Coordinates of C-alpha atoms and ligand atoms in Angstrom, one line a residue:
Chain A
M18 CA 0.1 -0.1 -0.1
N19 CA 1.5 3.5 -0.8
Q20 CA 0.5 6.2 1.2
K21 CA 1.3 9.0 -1.2
T22 CA -2.2 9.5 -2.2
S23 CA -4.2 12.6 -1.2
F24 CA -7.9 13.0 0.1
S25 CA -8.6 15.5 -2.8
S26 CA -10.8 12.9 -4.6
A27 CA -12.7 12.5 -1.5
Y28 CA -13.6 16.2 -1.1
G29 CA -14.2 16.3 -5.0
W30 CA -16.8 13.4 -4.5
F31 CA -18.3 15.1 -1.5
I32 CA -18.7 18.5 -3.1
Q33 CA -20.3 16.8 -6.1
R34 CA -23.0 15.5 -3.7
I35 CA -23.4 18.8 -2.0
T36 CA -23.5 20.8 -5.4
G37 CA -26.1 18.0 -6.6
I38 CA -28.4 18.7 -3.8
L39 CA -28.0 22.5 -4.2
L40 CA -28.6 22.3 -8.0
A41 CA -31.9 20.4 -7.4
F42 CA -33.3 23.3 -5.6
F43 CA -31.7 26.0 -8.0
L44 CA -33.1 24.3 -11.1
I45 CA -36.5 24.0 -9.7
V46 CA -36.5 27.7 -9.0
H47 CA -34.7 28.6 -12.2
I48 CA -37.0 26.5 -14.3
N49 CA -40.2 27.7 -12.5
I50 CA -39.4 31.3 -12.9
L51 CA -38.5 31.1 -16.5
H52 CA -41.0 28.7 -17.9
F53 CA -43.9 29.0 -15.6
G54 CA -43.8 32.6 -14.7
E55 CA -46.6 35.1 -15.4
K56 CA -45.0 35.9 -19.0
F57 CA -45.2 33.3 -21.6
F58 CA -41.9 34.3 -23.3
I59 CA -38.5 34.9 -22.0
D60 CA -36.7 38.1 -23.3
F61 CA -33.8 40.4 -22.3
N62 CA -36.2 42.8 -20.7
M63 CA -37.7 40.1 -18.5
V64 CA -34.1 39.2 -17.4
T65 CA -33.1 42.8 -16.6
E66 CA -36.5 43.6 -14.6
R67 CA -35.8 40.6 -12.4
L68 CA -32.3 41.2 -11.7
Q69 CA -32.8 44.8 -11.1
G70 CA -35.7 44.3 -9.1
S71 CA -34.3 42.2 -6.4
F72 CA -30.7 42.1 -4.6
W73 CA -31.7 38.5 -3.7
W74 CA -32.0 37.2 -7.3
G75 CA -28.5 38.5 -7.9
I76 CA -27.2 36.5 -4.9
F77 CA -29.2 33.5 -6.1
Y78 CA -27.4 33.5 -9.6
I79 CA -24.0 34.3 -8.1
I80 CA -24.3 31.1 -6.1
F81 CA -25.9 29.2 -8.8
I82 CA -23.0 29.8 -11.4
P83 CA -20.0 28.3 -9.6
V84 CA -22.3 25.4 -8.2
V85 CA -23.4 24.5 -11.6
L86 CA -20.1 24.7 -13.1
F87 CA -18.4 22.6 -10.4
H88 CA -21.1 20.0 -10.7
A89 CA -20.7 19.9 -14.5
L90 CA -17.1 20.0 -15.0
N91 CA -16.5 17.6 -12.1
G92 CA -19.0 15.2 -13.6
V93 CA -17.3 15.4 -16.9
W94 CA -14.0 14.8 -15.2
G95 CA -15.4 11.7 -13.7
L96 CA -16.3 10.4 -17.2
V97 CA -12.9 11.4 -18.6
Q98 CA -11.3 9.3 -15.9
D99 CA -13.2 6.0 -17.2
Y100 CA -11.4 6.3 -20.2
R101 CA -8.1 5.8 -18.5
P102 CA -6.0 8.8 -19.6
S103 CA -2.4 8.9 -19.1
S104 CA -1.3 10.8 -16.1
G105 CA 0.0 13.7 -18.3
L106 CA -3.2 13.9 -20.2
Q107 CA -5.0 13.8 -16.7
K108 CA -3.2 16.8 -15.5
T109 CA -3.8 18.7 -18.8
V110 CA -7.6 18.0 -18.6
K111 CA -7.6 18.9 -15.1
A112 CA -5.7 22.2 -15.6
F113 CA -8.1 22.9 -18.7
F114 CA -11.4 22.3 -16.5
W115 CA -10.2 24.2 -13.7
T116 CA -9.2 27.3 -15.8
L117 CA -12.6 27.1 -17.8
G118 CA -14.6 26.7 -14.4
I119 CA -12.9 29.8 -12.9
V120 CA -13.0 32.0 -16.1
A121 CA -16.7 31.1 -16.6
T122 CA -17.5 31.9 -13.1
F123 CA -15.7 35.3 -13.1
Y124 CA -17.4 36.1 -16.5
G125 CA -20.9 34.9 -15.2
I126 CA -20.5 36.9 -12.1
L127 CA -19.5 40.0 -13.9
A128 CA -22.4 39.5 -16.3
I129 CA -24.9 39.3 -13.3
T130 CA -23.3 42.2 -11.3
T131 CA -23.7 44.6 -14.2
F132 CA -27.5 44.3 -13.8
L133 CA -27.5 44.8 -10.1
Chain B
M4 CA -33.0 -33.3 -21.3
V5 CA -31.0 -30.3 -20.6
E6 CA -28.6 -28.4 -22.8
F7 CA -25.4 -26.9 -21.5
R8 CA -23.9 -24.3 -24.2
V9 CA -20.4 -24.0 -22.8
F10 CA -17.7 -21.3 -23.6
R11 CA -14.8 -23.2 -25.2
F12 CA -11.5 -21.5 -25.6
D13 CA -8.0 -22.5 -25.8
P14 CA -5.8 -19.5 -26.4
E15 CA -2.8 -21.9 -27.5
K16 CA -5.0 -23.7 -30.1
N17 CA -8.0 -21.5 -31.0
K18 CA -8.2 -18.1 -32.7
E19 CA -11.7 -17.5 -31.5
P20 CA -13.8 -18.7 -28.6
E21 CA -16.9 -20.7 -29.4
F22 CA -19.9 -22.3 -27.5
Q23 CA -20.2 -26.2 -27.5
S24 CA -23.6 -27.8 -26.8
Y25 CA -23.9 -31.0 -24.4
E26 CA -27.2 -32.6 -23.9
F27 CA -27.9 -35.1 -20.9
D28 CA -30.5 -36.1 -18.4
P29 CA -30.1 -34.3 -15.1
Y30 CA -31.3 -35.9 -11.9
K31 CA -33.4 -34.1 -9.5
G32 CA -31.4 -31.4 -7.4
M33 CA -28.3 -31.7 -9.9
T34 CA -26.4 -28.5 -9.8
I35 CA -24.6 -26.8 -12.7
L36 CA -21.1 -28.0 -11.3
E37 CA -22.4 -31.7 -11.3
G38 CA -23.6 -31.3 -14.9
L39 CA -20.1 -30.0 -15.7
Y40 CA -18.6 -33.1 -13.9
Y41 CA -21.1 -35.3 -15.9
I42 CA -19.9 -33.8 -19.0
L43 CA -16.3 -34.1 -18.2
E44 CA -16.7 -37.8 -17.2
N45 CA -19.0 -38.9 -19.9
L46 CA -19.1 -36.5 -22.9
D47 CA -15.9 -34.6 -23.2
S48 CA -12.9 -35.0 -21.0
S49 CA -11.2 -31.8 -22.5
L50 CA -13.5 -29.4 -20.7
A51 CA -11.8 -27.2 -18.2
F52 CA -13.4 -25.6 -15.2
R53 CA -12.4 -25.0 -11.4
S54 CA -14.1 -26.3 -8.4
S55 CA -13.0 -27.7 -5.1
C56 CA -15.5 -27.6 -2.1
R57 CA -18.7 -28.1 -4.0
E58 CA -20.6 -26.4 -1.1
A59 CA -20.3 -22.8 -1.7
V60 CA -17.3 -22.2 0.8
C61 CA -14.0 -22.0 -1.4
G62 CA -15.2 -19.5 -4.1
S63 CA -13.6 -21.4 -7.1
C64 CA -16.6 -22.2 -9.2
A65 CA -17.9 -18.8 -9.9
M66 CA -19.1 -18.3 -13.5
H67 CA -21.5 -16.6 -15.8
I68 CA -24.7 -18.8 -16.1
N69 CA -27.7 -17.7 -18.0
G70 CA -26.8 -14.1 -17.7
I71 CA -26.0 -14.0 -14.1
Y72 CA -22.6 -14.6 -12.2
R73 CA -23.3 -17.6 -9.7
L74 CA -21.5 -20.3 -7.9
A75 CA -21.9 -23.4 -10.1
C76 CA -22.1 -25.7 -7.1
K77 CA -24.8 -23.6 -5.4
T78 CA -27.2 -23.3 -8.6
Q79 CA -29.5 -26.2 -9.4
I80 CA -30.2 -27.0 -13.0
E81 CA -33.9 -27.2 -12.6
I82 CA -34.2 -23.5 -11.5
L83 CA -32.8 -22.4 -15.0
K84 CA -34.3 -22.6 -18.5
S85 CA -32.5 -24.9 -21.0
P86 CA -30.4 -24.1 -23.0
I87 CA -28.0 -23.0 -20.0
T88 CA -25.3 -20.8 -21.3
I89 CA -22.1 -21.0 -19.3
R90 CA -19.2 -18.5 -19.7
P91 CA -16.2 -17.8 -17.5
L92 CA -15.9 -14.8 -15.2
S93 CA -15.4 -11.6 -17.3
H94 CA -12.6 -9.0 -17.2
L95 CA -9.9 -11.8 -16.6
P96 CA -7.7 -13.6 -19.3
V97 CA -8.9 -17.0 -20.1
I98 CA -6.5 -19.7 -19.5
K99 CA -8.7 -22.5 -20.9
D100 CA -12.6 -22.7 -21.3
L101 CA -14.0 -21.8 -17.7
V102 CA -10.9 -21.2 -16.1
V103 CA -9.6 -17.7 -15.9
D104 CA -6.2 -16.2 -14.6
L105 CA -7.2 -14.7 -11.4
T106 CA -3.8 -13.0 -10.7
P107 CA -5.1 -9.4 -11.1
F108 CA -7.9 -10.1 -8.9
F109 CA -5.8 -11.5 -6.0
N110 CA -3.2 -8.8 -6.7
H111 CA -5.8 -6.1 -5.8
F112 CA -6.9 -8.2 -2.9
K113 CA -3.1 -8.2 -1.7
E114 CA -2.6 -4.5 -2.2
I115 CA -5.1 -3.7 0.7
K116 CA -3.0 -5.8 3.0
P117 CA -5.7 -8.3 3.9
Y118 CA -4.4 -9.0 7.6
L119 CA -4.3 -7.3 10.9
I120 CA -1.7 -4.6 11.3
P121 CA -0.6 -4.3 14.8
K122 CA -1.5 -1.1 16.7
E123 CA 1.3 1.2 18.0
S124 CA 1.3 -0.4 21.5
P125 CA -0.1 -3.9 21.1
P126 CA -1.4 -5.6 24.2
E127 CA 0.9 -7.8 26.0
K128 CA -1.1 -11.0 25.7
E129 CA -4.1 -10.7 23.3
Y130 CA -6.5 -8.3 21.8
I131 CA -10.0 -8.3 23.5
Q132 CA -12.7 -7.7 21.1
S133 CA -16.3 -7.1 22.6
V134 CA -19.4 -8.5 21.2
K135 CA -20.2 -5.2 20.0
E136 CA -16.9 -4.6 18.2
R137 CA -17.1 -7.9 16.5
E138 CA -20.8 -7.1 15.6
K139 CA -19.4 -4.1 13.6
I140 CA -17.4 -6.5 11.1
N141 CA -20.1 -9.1 10.8
D142 CA -21.4 -7.9 7.4
W143 CA -17.9 -7.9 5.9
L144 CA -16.5 -11.2 6.9
D145 CA -18.0 -13.8 4.7
C146 CA -16.4 -13.0 1.5
I147 CA -15.0 -16.2 -0.1
L148 CA -13.1 -14.4 -2.9
C149 CA -15.2 -16.1 -5.6
G150 CA -14.8 -13.0 -8.2
A151 CA -18.5 -12.8 -9.2
C152 CA -18.5 -9.1 -8.1
Y153 CA -15.3 -8.5 -9.9
G154 CA -16.7 -10.1 -13.2
S155 CA -19.9 -8.1 -13.0
C156 CA -18.4 -4.7 -12.3
P157 CA -18.2 -2.6 -15.4
V158 CA -15.6 -0.5 -13.7
C159 CA -13.4 -3.5 -13.5
A160 CA -13.9 -4.0 -17.3
Q161 CA -12.7 -0.7 -17.9
D162 CA -9.9 -0.2 -15.6
D163 CA -7.8 -3.1 -14.5
K164 CA -6.1 -0.8 -11.9
Y165 CA -9.4 -0.5 -10.1
L166 CA -9.1 -2.3 -6.9
G167 CA -12.7 -4.0 -7.3
P168 CA -15.5 -4.7 -4.9
H169 CA -13.9 -7.7 -3.4
A170 CA -10.8 -5.7 -2.2
L171 CA -12.7 -2.5 -1.0
L172 CA -15.2 -4.8 0.9
K173 CA -12.2 -6.5 2.6
A174 CA -10.5 -3.1 3.3
L175 CA -13.5 -2.0 5.2
R176 CA -13.5 -5.4 7.1
F177 CA -10.1 -4.5 8.4
V178 CA -10.7 -0.7 8.9
D179 CA -13.8 -1.6 11.1
D180 CA -11.9 -4.2 13.1
S181 CA -11.0 -3.0 16.7
R182 CA -7.8 -4.8 16.6
D183 CA -6.4 -3.3 13.5
G184 CA -4.0 -0.4 13.5
G185 CA -4.0 0.2 9.8
A186 CA -7.0 2.1 9.3
K187 CA -5.5 5.4 8.3
E188 CA -3.1 3.9 5.8
R189 CA -5.7 1.7 4.3
I190 CA -8.1 4.7 3.9
A191 CA -5.3 6.8 2.2
F192 CA -4.7 3.7 -0.1
V193 CA -8.4 3.1 -1.2
T194 CA -8.8 6.9 -2.0
Q195 CA -6.2 6.7 -4.7
N196 CA -7.1 7.1 -8.3
S197 CA -8.1 3.6 -8.9
G198 CA -9.9 3.2 -5.4
V199 CA -13.4 3.9 -4.1
F200 CA -14.0 7.0 -5.9
R201 CA -14.0 5.3 -9.2
C202 CA -17.0 3.3 -8.1
H203 CA -20.2 4.4 -10.1
T204 CA -22.5 2.6 -7.5
I205 CA -23.8 0.6 -10.2
F206 CA -25.0 -2.2 -7.6
N207 CA -23.8 -5.2 -9.8
C208 CA -21.6 -6.6 -7.1
R209 CA -24.4 -6.5 -4.4
E210 CA -26.7 -8.2 -6.8
V211 CA -24.6 -11.0 -7.8
C212 CA -22.7 -11.8 -4.4
P213 CA -23.5 -15.6 -3.7
K214 CA -22.8 -14.8 0.0
D215 CA -25.4 -11.9 0.0
L216 CA -22.7 -9.4 1.0
D217 CA -23.1 -5.8 0.1
P218 CA -19.8 -4.4 -1.6
T219 CA -21.7 -1.3 -2.8
K220 CA -22.4 -0.4 0.8
A221 CA -19.0 -1.2 1.9
I222 CA -17.5 1.1 -0.7
A223 CA -20.1 3.8 0.3
K224 CA -19.0 3.5 3.8
L225 CA -15.3 3.8 2.8
K226 CA -16.2 6.9 0.9
L227 CA -17.8 8.6 3.9
K228 CA -14.8 7.6 6.1
A229 CA -12.6 9.2 3.7
V230 CA -14.4 12.3 3.8
F231 CA -14.9 12.7 7.4
K232 CA -11.9 11.0 8.5
K233 CA -13.6 8.8 10.8
F234 CA -11.5 5.7 11.3
Ligands
LIG17 S1 -18.0 -10.0 -2.2 FE1 -19.1 -11.6 -2.7 S2 -19.1 -11.7 -5.0 FE2 -17.3 -10.5 -4.2 S3 -15.6 -12.0 -4.2 FE3 -16.5 -12.0 -2.0 S4 -18.2 -13.5 -2.0 FE4 -17.7 -13.3 -4.2
LIG18 S1 -16.7 -25.3 -5.6 FE1 -16.2 -24.0 -3.8 S2 -17.5 -22.7 -4.0 FE2 -18.3 -23.8 -5.5

């Protein structure tokens, strides 16, 4: 038994579960508001109205963005591992996913905060 | 009359495996293993398969019988529909017919150190284990290392480095043992890349285990122990 292994995969697995539970809540709210709201169609005005109307909607999406990105990218990372990539490729893919996740989170938050 | 369709392959002689059919009259209560012995003794002496105890104890006769991994000695012919298709365990190299090379399976088992590791200060005489402490490992003790779970696991099919349900269940058996001092080392080992977190919770191992063990639950427990460092 080698002991060099870390517990990072344990935390990845755990956070995947937590974000999964949060997503269930976020998605119910998100889909409900977009598709079953008062208005039948979705347009830019509707989004602007909602985000400018309430500080809490801003907070909702600022949390929603990193949660969904972590869950999605970590899920794809799990699938990638099923194909047994070499350790070099694993590192590259992991770095790519982290970069993509961080950039997309900042971009998303920036987009949300411009409305607030 | 019953028909056995048996997987035949000799890597030294054949290019491709094939199924060979044998027909015979089974007696009441005859098991698949007894059927294979009937074929060996009366119809085809070249057929290769493993067995030893003939009573679901040694684990050597696990094979794929009519779509499910089972022990040939524990499965009666009359509960199955003829023709009965018999294949060897999957994800392991075939040595001949129903005999597979179990080296990768046992290597993974050895990797988790399947023995008690002494604690830092072992008792002078003996380890005393209370009834309650013993009960904690009850659910993980009866594994006979038959390989049915390993054969049924799609993660084992994809990744020969994956430790497998049998090794992970045994790891928990030692982690949960009050006499063992290697829990930290074992948990660190099973959280490696090819350890517990490769498990997709597919439940096949639990479904096929002939000893009614639950490797899926054992793996889930190891995951939680790794996260909360409870060991
Ligand atoms: S856990 Fe069950 S199926 Fe797996 S090797 Fe042990 S006895 Fe066989
Ligand atoms: S022969 Fe021992 S388990 Fe079947």
